[in-house]
Short mmCIF file of C-alpha atoms in Angstrom, two decimals:
data_model
loop_
_atom_site.label_atom_id
_atom_site.label_comp_id
_atom_site.label_asym_id
_atom_site.label_seq_id
_atom_site.Cartn_x
_atom_site.Cartn_y
_atom_site.Cartn_z
CA MET V 1 -0.07 36.73 12.94
CA HIS V 2 -1.44 33.24 14.68
CA ILE V 3 -1.47 30.00 11.81
CA GLN V 4 -1.96 26.40 12.79
CA LEU V 5 0.78 24.82 11.74
CA ASN V 6 1.10 20.73 11.82
CA GLY V 7 -1.54 21.13 14.59
CA ASP V 8 0.68 23.39 16.81
CA GLN V 9 -0.19 27.52 16.86
CA ARG V 10 2.73 29.63 15.06
CA GLU V 11 3.22 32.96 15.47
CA LEU V 12 4.22 34.93 12.20
CA ALA V 13 6.86 38.18 12.66
CA SER V 14 4.84 38.89 8.83
CA PRO V 15 2.63 37.87 6.65
CA LEU V 16 4.38 35.21 4.26
CA THR V 17 3.77 32.99 1.13
CA ILE V 18 3.86 29.53 1.37
CA SER V 19 7.49 29.77 -0.22
CA GLU V 20 8.53 31.88 2.05
CA LEU V 21 7.45 29.59 5.00
CA ILE V 22 8.99 26.76 3.58
CA ASP V 23 11.89 28.59 3.42
CA GLN V 24 12.03 30.08 7.13
CA LEU V 25 11.60 26.51 7.91
CA ALA V 26 14.33 24.97 6.17
CA LEU V 27 12.63 22.83 4.28
CA THR V 28 13.17 24.25 0.85
CA GLY V 29 13.73 21.66 -2.41
CA ARG V 30 12.34 18.86 0.49
CA ARG V 31 9.84 16.01 -0.79
CA ILE V 32 6.90 17.88 0.85
CA ALA V 33 3.56 18.44 -0.31
CA VAL V 34 1.26 21.52 1.68
CA GLU V 35 -2.25 21.60 2.42
CA VAL V 36 -4.44 25.03 3.46
CA ASN V 37 -7.71 25.11 5.36
CA GLU V 38 -7.87 21.39 4.09
CA GLU V 39 -7.47 22.23 0.36
CA ILE V 40 -3.99 21.57 -1.64
CA VAL V 41 -1.95 24.44 -2.39
CA PRO V 42 0.06 22.98 -5.55
CA ARG V 43 3.80 23.89 -5.43
CA SER V 44 3.59 25.67 -8.36
CA GLN V 45 1.56 28.39 -6.56
CA HIS V 46 3.69 28.54 -3.37
CA ALA V 47 5.05 31.52 -4.29
CA GLU V 48 2.22 33.56 -5.06
CA THR V 49 -0.27 31.97 -2.22
CA ARG V 50 -0.24 34.50 0.76
CA LEU V 51 -1.21 32.99 4.51
CA SER V 52 -3.77 34.71 6.44
CA PRO V 53 -4.32 34.70 10.22
CA GLY V 54 -6.05 31.31 11.91
CA ASP V 55 -5.02 29.65 8.11
CA ARG V 56 -4.52 25.81 9.29
CA VAL V 57 -1.47 24.94 7.26
CA GLU V 58 -0.14 21.11 7.02
CA ILE V 59 3.09 20.11 5.59
CA VAL V 60 3.74 16.26 5.03
CA HIS V 61 6.23 14.22 3.80
CA ALA V 62 6.63 10.30 2.61
CA ILE V 63 7.24 8.06 6.23
CA GLY V 64 8.20 4.25 6.02
CA GLY V 65 4.34 2.44 6.19
CA GLY V 66 2.54 -0.51 4.65
CA MET O 1 0.51 -26.34 -24.49
CA SER O 2 -3.46 -26.90 -24.55
CA ALA O 3 -5.96 -24.02 -25.04
CA ASP O 4 -7.51 -24.50 -21.23
CA GLN O 5 -4.36 -24.49 -19.47
CA ARG O 6 -3.63 -21.30 -17.16
CA GLN O 7 -1.66 -18.85 -19.03
CA ASP O 8 0.54 -16.50 -17.25
CA ILE O 9 -0.04 -12.74 -17.64
CA PRO O 10 1.85 -10.24 -15.53
CA LEU O 11 -0.21 -8.22 -12.94
CA THR O 12 -1.63 -5.37 -14.30
CA VAL O 13 -2.89 -2.90 -12.02
CA ALA O 14 -4.70 0.13 -14.01
CA GLY O 15 -2.64 -0.41 -17.12
CA ARG O 16 0.69 -0.45 -14.80
CA VAL O 17 2.31 -3.74 -15.56
CA PHE O 18 4.31 -5.06 -13.40
CA SER O 19 6.41 -8.34 -13.30
CA SER O 20 6.78 -9.11 -9.79
CA ARG O 21 3.41 -9.78 -7.92
CA LEU O 22 4.56 -9.18 -4.10
CA LEU O 23 4.13 -5.53 -2.83
CA VAL O 24 6.26 -4.92 -0.27
CA GLY O 25 5.13 -2.08 2.62
CA THR O 26 8.28 0.31 4.05
CA GLY O 27 7.17 0.34 7.45
CA LYS O 28 8.77 -0.80 10.95
CA TYR O 29 12.68 -1.21 9.28
CA ARG O 30 15.22 -0.10 11.41
CA ASP O 31 16.61 2.40 8.90
CA PHE O 32 16.34 3.31 5.48
CA ASP O 33 19.22 1.30 4.59
CA GLU O 34 17.47 -2.16 5.99
CA THR O 35 14.41 -0.96 3.90
CA ALA O 36 16.27 -0.37 0.14
CA ALA O 37 17.79 -3.53 1.03
CA ALA O 38 15.12 -5.71 1.51
CA VAL O 39 13.22 -3.84 -1.16
CA GLU O 40 15.78 -4.91 -3.50
CA ALA O 41 15.75 -8.55 -1.97
CA SER O 42 11.77 -8.92 -2.36
CA GLY O 43 12.16 -8.08 -5.85
CA THR O 44 9.30 -5.99 -5.70
CA GLU O 45 8.24 -2.96 -7.77
CA LEU O 46 5.43 -1.52 -5.87
CA VAL O 47 6.18 -0.04 -2.05
CA THR O 48 4.17 1.12 -0.18
CA VAL O 49 4.59 4.52 1.95
CA ALA O 50 2.71 6.41 4.53
CA VAL O 51 2.35 10.46 4.48
CA ARG O 52 2.91 12.13 7.49
CA ARG O 53 3.38 15.61 8.92
CA THR O 54 6.59 17.29 8.24
CA ASN O 55 9.20 17.54 12.02
CA LEU O 56 9.67 20.76 11.17
CA GLY O 57 12.74 22.51 13.38
CA GLN O 58 14.80 19.25 12.79
CA ASN O 59 17.78 18.86 11.17
CA PRO O 60 17.61 20.13 7.45
CA ASP O 61 19.98 16.84 6.03
CA GLU O 62 17.58 14.61 7.70
CA PRO O 63 17.41 11.60 5.00
CA ASN O 64 14.32 10.98 2.79
CA LEU O 65 12.35 7.90 2.06
CA LEU O 66 11.83 8.50 -1.53
CA ASP O 67 16.04 9.13 -1.92
CA ALA O 68 15.97 5.29 -1.02
CA LEU O 69 13.49 4.22 -3.19
CA PRO O 70 13.89 6.36 -6.23
CA THR O 71 11.00 6.45 -8.32
CA SER O 72 12.93 5.50 -11.38
CA ARG O 73 13.33 1.72 -10.18
CA TYR O 74 9.82 1.40 -7.99
CA THR O 75 5.94 2.85 -8.50
CA ILE O 76 5.41 3.97 -4.78
CA LEU O 77 1.94 3.26 -3.52
CA PRO O 78 0.96 6.40 -0.71
CA ASN O 79 -1.39 4.68 1.36
CA THR O 80 -4.06 6.39 4.27
CA ALA O 81 -3.16 4.51 7.17
CA GLY O 82 -4.17 5.88 10.35
CA CYS O 83 -7.53 7.28 8.50
CA TYR O 84 -10.33 6.58 10.46
CA THR O 85 -12.88 8.86 8.14
CA ALA O 86 -13.33 8.75 4.54
CA LYS O 87 -12.80 12.69 4.63
CA ASP O 88 -9.33 12.06 6.15
CA ALA O 89 -8.44 9.48 3.75
CA VAL O 90 -9.65 11.79 0.57
CA ARG O 91 -7.31 14.51 2.09
CA THR O 92 -4.48 12.10 2.84
CA CYS O 93 -4.18 10.97 -0.76
CA LYS O 94 -4.72 14.23 -2.37
CA LEU O 95 -1.42 15.28 -0.40
CA ALA O 96 -0.23 12.27 -1.71
CA ARG O 97 -0.70 12.83 -5.25
CA GLU O 98 1.31 16.64 -4.43
CA LEU O 99 3.45 14.87 -3.35
CA LEU O 100 4.33 12.54 -6.04
CA ASP O 101 3.96 15.06 -9.10
CA GLY O 102 0.48 13.71 -10.22
CA HIS O 103 0.90 10.25 -9.66
CA ASN O 104 -2.47 8.92 -8.81
CA LEU O 105 -2.30 5.38 -7.84
CA VAL O 106 -3.34 5.13 -4.05
CA LYS O 107 -3.87 2.30 -1.52
CA LEU O 108 -6.57 3.28 0.17
CA GLU O 109 -7.15 2.25 3.66
CA VAL O 110 -10.10 3.50 6.37
CA LEU O 111 -9.98 1.64 9.86
CA GLY O 112 -12.48 1.01 12.49
CA ASP O 113 -10.42 1.51 15.78
CA ASP O 114 -6.82 1.21 16.70
CA GLY O 115 -6.91 -2.29 18.25
CA THR O 116 -8.27 -4.10 15.16
CA LEU O 117 -7.27 -1.74 12.72
CA TYR O 118 -9.82 -3.42 11.22
CA PRO O 119 -11.43 -1.87 8.05
CA ASN O 120 -14.45 0.49 8.28
CA VAL O 121 -16.07 -0.70 4.96
CA VAL O 122 -18.90 2.19 5.38
CA GLU O 123 -15.51 4.68 5.50
CA THR O 124 -14.14 3.09 3.02
CA LEU O 125 -17.15 2.68 0.40
CA LYS O 126 -17.64 6.39 0.85
CA ALA O 127 -13.51 7.31 0.05
CA ALA O 128 -13.56 5.03 -2.65
CA GLU O 129 -16.45 6.70 -4.63
CA THR O 130 -15.30 10.49 -4.24
CA LEU O 131 -11.51 9.41 -4.65
CA VAL O 132 -12.49 7.14 -7.90
CA ASN O 133 -14.64 10.42 -8.97
CA ASP O 134 -11.21 12.48 -8.85
CA GLY O 135 -9.18 10.77 -10.86
CA PHE O 136 -6.90 8.19 -8.15
CA ASP O 137 -6.64 4.57 -9.27
CA VAL O 138 -7.66 3.16 -6.05
CA MET O 139 -6.25 0.19 -4.73
CA VAL O 140 -8.39 -0.86 -1.87
CA TYR O 141 -7.97 -2.57 1.74
CA THR O 142 -11.12 -4.36 2.82
CA SER O 143 -12.53 -6.58 4.88
CA ASP O 144 -12.70 -10.24 3.59
CA ASP O 145 -16.98 -9.77 3.06
CA PRO O 146 -17.56 -11.22 -1.04
CA ILE O 147 -20.23 -8.58 -1.13
CA VAL O 148 -18.23 -5.28 -0.16
CA ALA O 149 -15.31 -6.90 -2.46
CA LYS O 150 -17.68 -7.08 -5.61
CA GLU O 151 -19.41 -3.40 -4.40
CA LEU O 152 -15.60 -1.73 -4.55
CA GLU O 153 -15.38 -2.89 -7.86
CA ARG O 154 -18.06 -1.40 -9.21
CA ILE O 155 -17.37 1.58 -7.93
CA GLY O 156 -14.39 1.48 -9.52
CA CYS O 157 -11.40 0.36 -7.49
CA CYS O 158 -8.22 -0.59 -9.91
CA ALA O 159 -7.53 -3.43 -7.17
CA VAL O 160 -9.48 -4.82 -4.24
CA MET O 161 -7.19 -6.04 -1.13
CA PRO O 162 -8.92 -7.98 1.50
CA LEU O 163 -7.06 -8.68 4.79
CA GLY O 164 -5.76 -12.54 5.22
CA SER O 165 -6.21 -11.40 9.00
CA LEU O 166 -5.24 -8.32 10.98
CA ILE O 167 -2.60 -6.04 10.20
CA GLY O 168 0.44 -6.90 11.29
CA SER O 169 -0.82 -10.17 13.07
CA GLY O 170 1.01 -12.66 11.07
CA HIS O 171 -1.68 -15.12 10.99
CA GLY O 172 -1.89 -15.62 7.97
CA LEU O 173 -4.98 -16.70 5.47
CA LEU O 174 -7.82 -17.26 8.61
CA ASN O 175 -10.54 -17.50 5.93
CA PRO O 176 -9.94 -18.98 2.79
CA ALA O 177 -13.02 -20.07 2.22
CA THR O 178 -14.15 -16.60 1.81
CA LEU O 179 -11.22 -15.73 0.09
CA GLU O 180 -11.76 -18.28 -2.12
CA ILE O 181 -15.33 -16.82 -3.26
CA ILE O 182 -13.50 -13.58 -3.73
CA LEU O 183 -11.55 -14.44 -6.31
CA GLU O 184 -14.37 -16.62 -7.83
CA HIS O 185 -16.52 -13.83 -8.62
CA ALA O 186 -13.57 -10.48 -9.16
CA GLU O 187 -12.78 -8.82 -12.22
CA VAL O 188 -9.91 -7.08 -10.68
CA PRO O 189 -6.96 -7.87 -9.33
CA ILE O 190 -7.52 -9.27 -5.88
CA LEU O 191 -4.42 -9.22 -3.52
CA VAL O 192 -4.08 -10.52 0.34
CA ASP O 193 -3.62 -7.10 2.25
CA ALA O 194 -2.67 -7.50 5.86
CA GLY O 195 -1.83 -10.69 7.55
CA ILE O 196 0.47 -12.71 5.79
CA GLY O 197 2.95 -14.31 8.57
CA THR O 198 5.32 -16.18 6.74
CA PRO O 199 6.08 -17.09 3.19
CA SER O 200 3.86 -20.51 3.19
CA ASP O 201 0.96 -18.08 3.89
CA ALA O 202 1.83 -15.90 0.76
CA ALA O 203 2.45 -18.95 -1.23
CA LEU O 204 -1.22 -20.30 -0.22
CA ALA O 205 -2.50 -17.14 -0.68
CA MET O 206 -0.88 -16.54 -4.72
CA GLU O 207 -1.89 -20.59 -5.29
CA MET O 208 -5.23 -20.24 -4.68
CA GLY O 209 -5.38 -17.68 -7.64
CA CYS O 210 -4.69 -14.32 -6.04
CA ALA O 211 -3.05 -11.57 -8.35
CA GLY O 212 -0.52 -10.38 -5.30
CA VAL O 213 0.30 -10.24 -1.88
CA LEU O 214 1.60 -7.19 0.15
CA ILE O 215 4.00 -7.74 3.08
CA ASN O 216 5.19 -5.58 5.29
CA SER O 217 5.48 -7.20 9.48
CA ALA O 218 6.18 -10.35 8.20
CA ILE O 219 9.67 -9.12 6.27
CA ALA O 220 10.85 -6.41 8.64
CA ASN O 221 9.71 -7.79 11.52
CA ALA O 222 11.86 -11.37 11.12
CA ARG O 223 14.95 -11.37 12.66
CA GLN O 224 16.97 -11.54 9.46
CA PRO O 225 14.46 -9.24 7.25
CA VAL O 226 16.21 -8.77 3.54
CA ARG O 227 16.64 -12.55 4.23
CA MET O 228 13.20 -12.89 4.45
CA ALA O 229 12.29 -10.19 1.82
CA HIS O 230 14.27 -13.05 -0.48
CA ALA O 231 11.74 -16.32 1.00
CA MET O 232 8.84 -14.36 0.14
CA LYS O 233 9.98 -13.42 -3.22
CA LEU O 234 10.38 -16.90 -4.05
CA ALA O 235 7.28 -17.98 -1.91
CA VAL O 236 5.34 -15.46 -4.27
CA GLU O 237 7.01 -17.18 -7.17
CA ALA O 238 6.34 -20.78 -6.37
CA GLY O 239 2.57 -20.20 -5.38
CA ARG O 240 1.98 -18.27 -9.01
CA GLU O 241 3.34 -21.58 -10.48
CA ALA O 242 1.82 -23.52 -8.79
CA TYR O 243 -1.71 -21.52 -9.65
CA LEU O 244 -0.72 -21.73 -13.63
CA ALA O 245 0.43 -25.65 -13.17
CA GLU O 246 -2.83 -26.69 -11.03
CA ARG O 247 -2.48 -28.76 -8.64
CA MET O 248 -3.37 -32.35 -8.45
CA PRO O 249 -6.99 -33.73 -7.20
CA ARG O 250 -6.59 -34.34 -3.20
CA ARG O 251 -7.60 -38.24 -2.80
CA ALA O 252 -9.37 -40.25 -0.34
CA SER O 253 -7.11 -43.18 -1.09
CA ALA O 254 -3.24 -43.85 -1.76
CA SER O 255 -1.96 -44.33 -5.12
CA PRO O 256 1.81 -45.57 -5.78
CA SER O 257 4.26 -43.48 -7.30
CA SER O 258 5.86 -47.17 -8.44
CA PRO O 259 4.71 -49.41 -10.54
CA PHE O 260 3.33 -52.21 -8.66
CA ALA O 261 4.40 -54.39 -12.62
CA GLY O 262 7.62 -56.42 -11.55
CA ARG O 263 7.84 -56.23 -8.25
CA ILE O 264 10.11 -59.17 -7.06
CA ASN O 265 7.62 -60.58 -4.90
CA ALA O 266 5.14 -60.79 -7.52
#
């Protein structure tokens, strides 16, 4: 299924939860925040939130800025 | 000490108390080691960070800025730099709050265009209202317009941060007269955000009565950033002390420092 991940189209081999996606991206344990379709998905809900086709997912972190 | 002398009280923003009045941005440094060293030399307790898409498929051991700036030591102030609409700024703040485990202090900036990085005041006002209603403590970057500054205060922003000059320009305080009007009427901390180029700019802002200054480029783009961070620390402290001490009046004519009496030629 197709999702949009950080602005890019991405094909997922199977339906995933957010936790599984983060794991596939080797981001488990990193300081990140996740938004799906412009709504925050709190960390506590990553394991139970299943992605749907066409979802727009943003994964962000903190970088240097003024 | 007489009752009408100015008393030092620490910078307090939305109930958070800071002993340093210098806020430091973390952009434009060579690496996180330099960032951490400059931040330390500045004596700051409040550092800004940006929120950006995570690079996917990169080295999983890539260092993380938040590891270089432990939250036990610094209060992190996520910004909305790069946002041109209220909607994007609000989304960014919500992402930052999630990223920082519910931490609700943010630096709101909504920009007008990428040439001037001048604030889009209309969008800034909209975003400020939404964020305040959502429980954020909003420190807001804005133009040096006294009416807008007052309006942001009325909306409930916990600090108003007018520009001294354009972001990253190093032109210093181009319009001290309007800054003075803002300071005169303010009931929340006023901090100069943007434009500081050198320690004398920072000292001037503090002497005028600003509650603090936010500096990034002037430190990061100095030939020796860590040394400049220390210079800015001293300037902010000196300016604050001078504000409290209250400067001598300006005079039209000279006034000798050595007494006339007892001169050998008298």
